[in-house]
C-alpha cells in the first residue's frame, strides 16, 4: 500500500484555521507570491491599461457620432463632463475599495450605475494598483494575518486542547 492513500484528483487536506480569500485573477497566489504571481500582476496591468485605451477609443467614436449628428456644443460638453466626473468618482471608489471594505453596502449599490459609466476610472485604478501589488492584496493580507493570529492565540491558550498540551509523563491523581 502506498503512503499517499488519497484518491487521485482529490484536493489535498487544507490546514486548520482561516483560509485566505481569493482575489480575482490571482486566486490565493498573493499569499506566498507563487504560482505565476508576477506574470499575473503584469497581465492585469497590461490588460487593464489596454482595456482603458480601447474604451477611450470607443468613447471617441461615440463623440464623433454626436458631432456628425450635429446635436450641438452643449450636448457634447455634457457628455465629456459626465464621463470625466463619473470616471473620477469610479477611480476614487475603486481605489478606496482596495484599502477597506465598504461601510455601507446600500450606498455601494446606489453608486453601481455611476461606476459603470465611469468604467475607465476603475480600469485605471486597477492598472495603477497592479504596478505595486495585486488589487486588494494589502486589505486581504491584513485581514488574513489578523485571523491567523487570533486562531493561533485561541488554539494555544485553550486548556482543553490536547494538541497544545505537553506530555509531562506524570499522571493526575484520581478524584474519589
PDB file of C-alpha atoms in Angstrom:
ATOM      1  CA  UNK A   1       0.000   0.000   0.000  1.00  0.00           C
ATOM      2  CA  UNK A   2       1.334   3.449  -0.848  1.00  0.00           C
ATOM      3  CA  UNK A   3       1.981   6.146   1.691  1.00  0.00           C
ATOM      4  CA  UNK A   4      -0.405   8.502  -0.057  1.00  0.00           C
ATOM      5  CA  UNK A   5      -3.780   6.855   0.389  1.00  0.00           C
ATOM      6  CA  UNK A   6      -5.804   9.762  -1.051  1.00  0.00           C
ATOM      7  CA  UNK A   7      -7.642   9.068  -4.272  1.00  0.00           C
ATOM      8  CA  UNK A   8      -6.209  10.691  -7.413  1.00  0.00           C
ATOM      9  CA  UNK A   9      -7.843  14.020  -8.190  1.00  0.00           C
ATOM     10  CA  UNK A  10      -8.814  14.605  -4.576  1.00  0.00           C
ATOM     11  CA  UNK A  11      -7.839  18.057  -3.354  1.00  0.00           C
ATOM     12  CA  UNK A  12      -5.282  17.978  -0.547  1.00  0.00           C
ATOM     13  CA  UNK A  13      -6.455  18.485   3.002  1.00  0.00           C
ATOM     14  CA  UNK A  14      -6.293  22.123   3.998  1.00  0.00           C
ATOM     15  CA  UNK A  15      -4.544  23.375   7.072  1.00  0.00           C
ATOM     16  CA  UNK A  16      -6.754  24.080  10.077  1.00  0.00           C
ATOM     17  CA  UNK A  17      -7.707  27.661  10.675  1.00  0.00           C
ATOM     18  CA  UNK A  18      -8.732  30.550   8.468  1.00  0.00           C
ATOM     19  CA  UNK A  19      -8.114  30.275   4.745  1.00  0.00           C
ATOM     20  CA  UNK A  20      -7.034  33.196   2.525  1.00  0.00           C
ATOM     21  CA  UNK A  21      -9.693  34.894   0.457  1.00  0.00           C
ATOM     22  CA  UNK A  22      -9.058  34.587  -3.287  1.00  0.00           C
ATOM     23  CA  UNK A  23      -8.555  37.732  -5.371  1.00  0.00           C
ATOM     24  CA  UNK A  24      -9.925  37.998  -8.905  1.00  0.00           C
ATOM     25  CA  UNK A  25      -7.288  36.933 -11.487  1.00  0.00           C
ATOM     26  CA  UNK A  26      -4.902  35.876  -8.687  1.00  0.00           C
ATOM     27  CA  UNK A  27      -6.723  33.253  -6.627  1.00  0.00           C
ATOM     28  CA  UNK A  28      -4.655  32.695  -3.493  1.00  0.00           C
ATOM     29  CA  UNK A  29      -1.251  33.131  -5.171  1.00  0.00           C
ATOM     30  CA  UNK A  30      -0.978  36.511  -3.427  1.00  0.00           C
ATOM     31  CA  UNK A  31      -0.293  34.809  -0.072  1.00  0.00           C
ATOM     32  CA  UNK A  32       3.142  33.420  -0.973  1.00  0.00           C
ATOM     33  CA  UNK A  33       3.620  35.268  -4.305  1.00  0.00           C
ATOM     34  CA  UNK A  34       3.888  31.923  -6.070  1.00  0.00           C
ATOM     35  CA  UNK A  35       2.100  30.265  -8.972  1.00  0.00           C
ATOM     36  CA  UNK A  36       2.912  32.938 -11.543  1.00  0.00           C
ATOM     37  CA  UNK A  37       2.013  35.862  -9.307  1.00  0.00           C
ATOM     38  CA  UNK A  38       4.400  38.250 -11.082  1.00  0.00           C
ATOM     39  CA  UNK A  39       3.111  37.278 -14.510  1.00  0.00           C
ATOM     40  CA  UNK A  40      -0.470  37.648 -13.355  1.00  0.00           C
ATOM     41  CA  UNK A  41       0.254  41.106 -11.986  1.00  0.00           C
ATOM     42  CA  UNK A  42       1.881  42.118 -15.263  1.00  0.00           C
ATOM     43  CA  UNK A  43      -1.062  40.664 -17.162  1.00  0.00           C
ATOM     44  CA  UNK A  44      -3.579  42.561 -15.058  1.00  0.00           C
ATOM     45  CA  UNK A  45      -1.613  45.789 -15.544  1.00  0.00           C
ATOM     46  CA  UNK A  46      -1.327  45.392 -19.308  1.00  0.00           C
ATOM     47  CA  UNK A  47      -4.901  44.137 -19.669  1.00  0.00           C
ATOM     48  CA  UNK A  48      -6.491  46.928 -17.653  1.00  0.00           C
ATOM     49  CA  UNK A  49      -4.464  49.595 -19.457  1.00  0.00           C
ATOM     50  CA  UNK A  50      -5.312  48.095 -22.863  1.00  0.00           C
ATOM     51  CA  UNK A  51      -8.999  47.932 -21.938  1.00  0.00           C
ATOM     52  CA  UNK A  52      -8.916  51.575 -20.771  1.00  0.00           C
ATOM     53  CA  UNK A  53      -7.285  52.685 -24.034  1.00  0.00           C
ATOM     54  CA  UNK A  54      -9.809  50.687 -26.076  1.00  0.00           C
ATOM     55  CA  UNK A  55     -12.650  52.233 -24.068  1.00  0.00           C
ATOM     56  CA  UNK A  56     -11.282  55.718 -24.762  1.00  0.00           C
ATOM     57  CA  UNK A  57     -11.314  54.957 -28.498  1.00  0.00           C
ATOM     58  CA  UNK A  58     -14.916  53.752 -28.263  1.00  0.00           C
ATOM     59  CA  UNK A  59     -15.900  56.930 -26.421  1.00  0.00           C
ATOM     60  CA  UNK A  60     -14.077  58.999 -29.034  1.00  0.00           C
ATOM     61  CA  UNK A  61     -16.073  57.316 -31.807  1.00  0.00           C
ATOM     62  CA  UNK A  62     -19.269  57.964 -29.853  1.00  0.00           C
ATOM     63  CA  UNK A  63     -18.340  61.638 -29.502  1.00  0.00           C
ATOM     64  CA  UNK A  64     -17.604  61.847 -33.242  1.00  0.00           C
ATOM     65  CA  UNK A  65     -21.044  60.341 -33.816  1.00  0.00           C
ATOM     66  CA  UNK A  66     -22.526  63.180 -31.780  1.00  0.00           C
ATOM     67  CA  UNK A  67     -20.599  65.677 -33.897  1.00  0.00           C
ATOM     68  CA  UNK A  68     -21.843  64.063 -37.102  1.00  0.00           C
ATOM     69  CA  UNK A  69     -25.413  64.177 -35.753  1.00  0.00           C
ATOM     70  CA  UNK A  70     -24.875  67.905 -35.091  1.00  0.00           C
ATOM     71  CA  UNK A  71     -26.624  67.792 -31.718  1.00  0.00           C
ATOM     72  CA  UNK A  72     -24.958  70.983 -30.551  1.00  0.00           C
ATOM     73  CA  UNK A  73     -21.995  72.021 -28.483  1.00  0.00           C
ATOM     74  CA  UNK A  74     -23.774  71.860 -25.132  1.00  0.00           C
ATOM     75  CA  UNK A  75     -24.608  68.162 -25.509  1.00  0.00           C
ATOM     76  CA  UNK A  76     -21.012  67.346 -26.404  1.00  0.00           C
ATOM     77  CA  UNK A  77     -19.755  69.256 -23.384  1.00  0.00           C
ATOM     78  CA  UNK A  78     -22.259  67.464 -21.117  1.00  0.00           C
ATOM     79  CA  UNK A  79     -21.140  64.074 -22.418  1.00  0.00           C
ATOM     80  CA  UNK A  80     -17.482  64.912 -21.815  1.00  0.00           C
ATOM     81  CA  UNK A  81     -18.249  66.271 -18.340  1.00  0.00           C
ATOM     82  CA  UNK A  82     -20.380  63.241 -17.462  1.00  0.00           C
ATOM     83  CA  UNK A  83     -17.732  60.702 -18.436  1.00  0.00           C
ATOM     84  CA  UNK A  84     -14.952  62.720 -16.791  1.00  0.00           C
ATOM     85  CA  UNK A  85     -16.774  63.131 -13.477  1.00  0.00           C
ATOM     86  CA  UNK A  86     -18.024  59.548 -13.427  1.00  0.00           C
ATOM     87  CA  UNK A  87     -14.531  58.239 -14.231  1.00  0.00           C
ATOM     88  CA  UNK A  88     -13.010  60.291 -11.415  1.00  0.00           C
ATOM     89  CA  UNK A  89     -15.601  59.026  -8.938  1.00  0.00           C
ATOM     90  CA  UNK A  90     -15.204  55.431 -10.140  1.00  0.00           C
ATOM     91  CA  UNK A  91     -11.416  55.698  -9.777  1.00  0.00           C
ATOM     92  CA  UNK A  92     -11.721  57.016  -6.238  1.00  0.00           C
ATOM     93  CA  UNK A  93     -14.298  54.434  -5.120  1.00  0.00           C
ATOM     94  CA  UNK A  94     -12.357  51.572  -6.706  1.00  0.00           C
ATOM     95  CA  UNK A  95      -9.126  52.782  -5.097  1.00  0.00           C
ATOM     96  CA  UNK A  96     -10.826  53.048  -1.695  1.00  0.00           C
ATOM     97  CA  UNK A  97     -12.185  49.519  -2.177  1.00  0.00           C
ATOM     98  CA  UNK A  98      -8.616  48.201  -2.348  1.00  0.00           C
ATOM     99  CA  UNK A  99      -7.867  49.559   1.129  1.00  0.00           C
ATOM    100  CA  UNK A 100     -11.062  48.995   3.123  1.00  0.00           C
ATOM    101  CA  UNK A 101     -14.319  47.099   2.932  1.00  0.00           C
ATOM    102  CA  UNK A 102     -17.292  49.276   2.039  1.00  0.00           C
ATOM    103  CA  UNK A 103     -19.017  50.591   5.147  1.00  0.00           C
ATOM    104  CA  UNK A 104     -22.493  50.854   3.641  1.00  0.00           C
ATOM    105  CA  UNK A 105     -23.383  48.210   1.021  1.00  0.00           C
ATOM    106  CA  UNK A 106     -26.580  50.029   0.032  1.00  0.00           C
ATOM    107  CA  UNK A 107     -24.549  53.128  -0.859  1.00  0.00           C
ATOM    108  CA  UNK A 108     -22.238  50.984  -2.986  1.00  0.00           C
ATOM    109  CA  UNK A 109     -25.277  49.555  -4.775  1.00  0.00           C
ATOM    110  CA  UNK A 110     -26.528  53.086  -5.443  1.00  0.00           C
ATOM    111  CA  UNK A 111     -23.160  54.014  -6.981  1.00  0.00           C
ATOM    112  CA  UNK A 112     -23.043  50.950  -9.229  1.00  0.00           C
ATOM    113  CA  UNK A 113     -24.564  52.794 -12.206  1.00  0.00           C
ATOM    114  CA  UNK A 114     -22.224  55.731 -11.781  1.00  0.00           C
ATOM    115  CA  UNK A 115     -19.238  53.394 -11.578  1.00  0.00           C
ATOM    116  CA  UNK A 116     -20.336  51.560 -14.723  1.00  0.00           C
ATOM    117  CA  UNK A 117     -20.497  54.856 -16.637  1.00  0.00           C
ATOM    118  CA  UNK A 118     -17.039  55.764 -15.358  1.00  0.00           C
ATOM    119  CA  UNK A 119     -15.582  52.329 -16.012  1.00  0.00           C
ATOM    120  CA  UNK A 120     -12.417  53.898 -17.443  1.00  0.00           C
ATOM    121  CA  UNK A 121     -11.601  55.224 -13.975  1.00  0.00           C
ATOM    122  CA  UNK A 122     -11.996  51.745 -12.479  1.00  0.00           C
ATOM    123  CA  UNK A 123      -9.733  50.265 -15.148  1.00  0.00           C
ATOM    124  CA  UNK A 124      -7.097  52.910 -14.476  1.00  0.00           C
ATOM    125  CA  UNK A 125      -7.313  52.224 -10.727  1.00  0.00           C
ATOM    126  CA  UNK A 126      -6.680  48.526 -11.449  1.00  0.00           C
ATOM    127  CA  UNK A 127      -3.706  49.462 -13.621  1.00  0.00           C
ATOM    128  CA  UNK A 128      -2.101  51.772 -11.062  1.00  0.00           C
ATOM    129  CA  UNK A 129      -2.635  49.368  -8.140  1.00  0.00           C
ATOM    130  CA  UNK A 130      -1.323  46.361 -10.047  1.00  0.00           C
ATOM    131  CA  UNK A 131       2.007  48.153 -10.512  1.00  0.00           C
ATOM    132  CA  UNK A 132       2.705  47.693  -6.781  1.00  0.00           C
ATOM    133  CA  UNK A 133       0.563  44.716  -5.681  1.00  0.00           C
ATOM    134  CA  UNK A 134      -2.438  42.635  -6.601  1.00  0.00           C
ATOM    135  CA  UNK A 135      -5.501  44.901  -6.348  1.00  0.00           C
ATOM    136  CA  UNK A 136      -6.877  44.392  -2.835  1.00  0.00           C
ATOM    137  CA  UNK A 137      -3.884  42.362  -1.610  1.00  0.00           C
ATOM    138  CA  UNK A 138      -2.977  44.668   1.272  1.00  0.00           C
ATOM    139  CA  UNK A 139      -6.518  44.587   2.690  1.00  0.00           C
ATOM    140  CA  UNK A 140      -6.853  40.827   2.385  1.00  0.00           C
ATOM    141  CA  UNK A 141      -3.355  40.212   3.763  1.00  0.00           C
ATOM    142  CA  UNK A 142      -4.131  42.344   6.823  1.00  0.00           C
ATOM    143  CA  UNK A 143      -7.423  40.513   7.422  1.00  0.00           C
ATOM    144  CA  UNK A 144      -5.829  37.100   6.840  1.00  0.00           C
ATOM    145  CA  UNK A 145      -2.892  37.739   9.181  1.00  0.00           C
ATOM    146  CA  UNK A 146      -5.241  39.060  11.878  1.00  0.00           C
ATOM    147  CA  UNK A 147      -7.461  35.971  11.538  1.00  0.00           C
ATOM    148  CA  UNK A 148      -4.422  33.652  11.682  1.00  0.00           C
ATOM    149  CA  UNK A 149      -3.090  35.413  14.791  1.00  0.00           C
ATOM    150  CA  UNK A 150      -6.483  35.141  16.516  1.00  0.00           C
ATOM    151  CA  UNK A 151      -6.732  31.482  15.549  1.00  0.00           C
ATOM    152  CA  UNK A 152      -3.256  30.692  16.879  1.00  0.00           C
ATOM    153  CA  UNK A 153      -3.961  32.590  20.092  1.00  0.00           C
ATOM    154  CA  UNK A 154      -7.228  30.726  20.660  1.00  0.00           C
ATOM    155  CA  UNK A 155      -5.633  27.407  19.815  1.00  0.00           C
ATOM    156  CA  UNK A 156      -2.588  27.818  22.051  1.00  0.00           C
ATOM    157  CA  UNK A 157      -4.396  29.198  25.108  1.00  0.00           C
ATOM    158  CA  UNK A 158      -7.247  26.705  25.142  1.00  0.00           C
ATOM    159  CA  UNK A 159      -6.972  24.472  28.198  1.00  0.00           C
ATOM    160  CA  UNK A 160      -8.871  21.545  26.768  1.00  0.00           C
ATOM    161  CA  UNK A 161      -6.881  21.271  23.552  1.00  0.00           C
ATOM    162  CA  UNK A 162      -4.920  18.005  23.586  1.00  0.00           C
ATOM    163  CA  UNK A 163      -2.674  19.138  20.737  1.00  0.00           C
ATOM    164  CA  UNK A 164      -1.414  22.094  22.780  1.00  0.00           C
ATOM    165  CA  UNK A 165      -0.687  20.008  25.905  1.00  0.00           C
ATOM    166  CA  UNK A 166       2.829  18.935  26.619  1.00  0.00           C
ATOM    167  CA  UNK A 167       3.452  15.329  27.552  1.00  0.00           C
ATOM    168  CA  UNK A 168       4.912  15.589  31.021  1.00  0.00           C
ATOM    169  CA  UNK A 169       4.924  11.906  31.886  1.00  0.00           C
ATOM    170  CA  UNK A 170       3.107  12.246  35.199  1.00  0.00           C
ATOM    171  CA  UNK A 171      -0.450  11.256  35.811  1.00  0.00           C
ATOM    172  CA  UNK A 172      -3.110  13.242  37.528  1.00  0.00           C
ATOM    173  CA  UNK A 173      -4.459  11.944  40.805  1.00  0.00           C
ATOM    174  CA  UNK A 174      -7.866  10.320  40.524  1.00  0.00           C
ATOM    175  CA  UNK A 175     -10.776  12.018  42.130  1.00  0.00           C
ATOM    176  CA  UNK A 176     -12.517   9.891  44.591  1.00  0.00           C
TER     177      UNK A 176
END
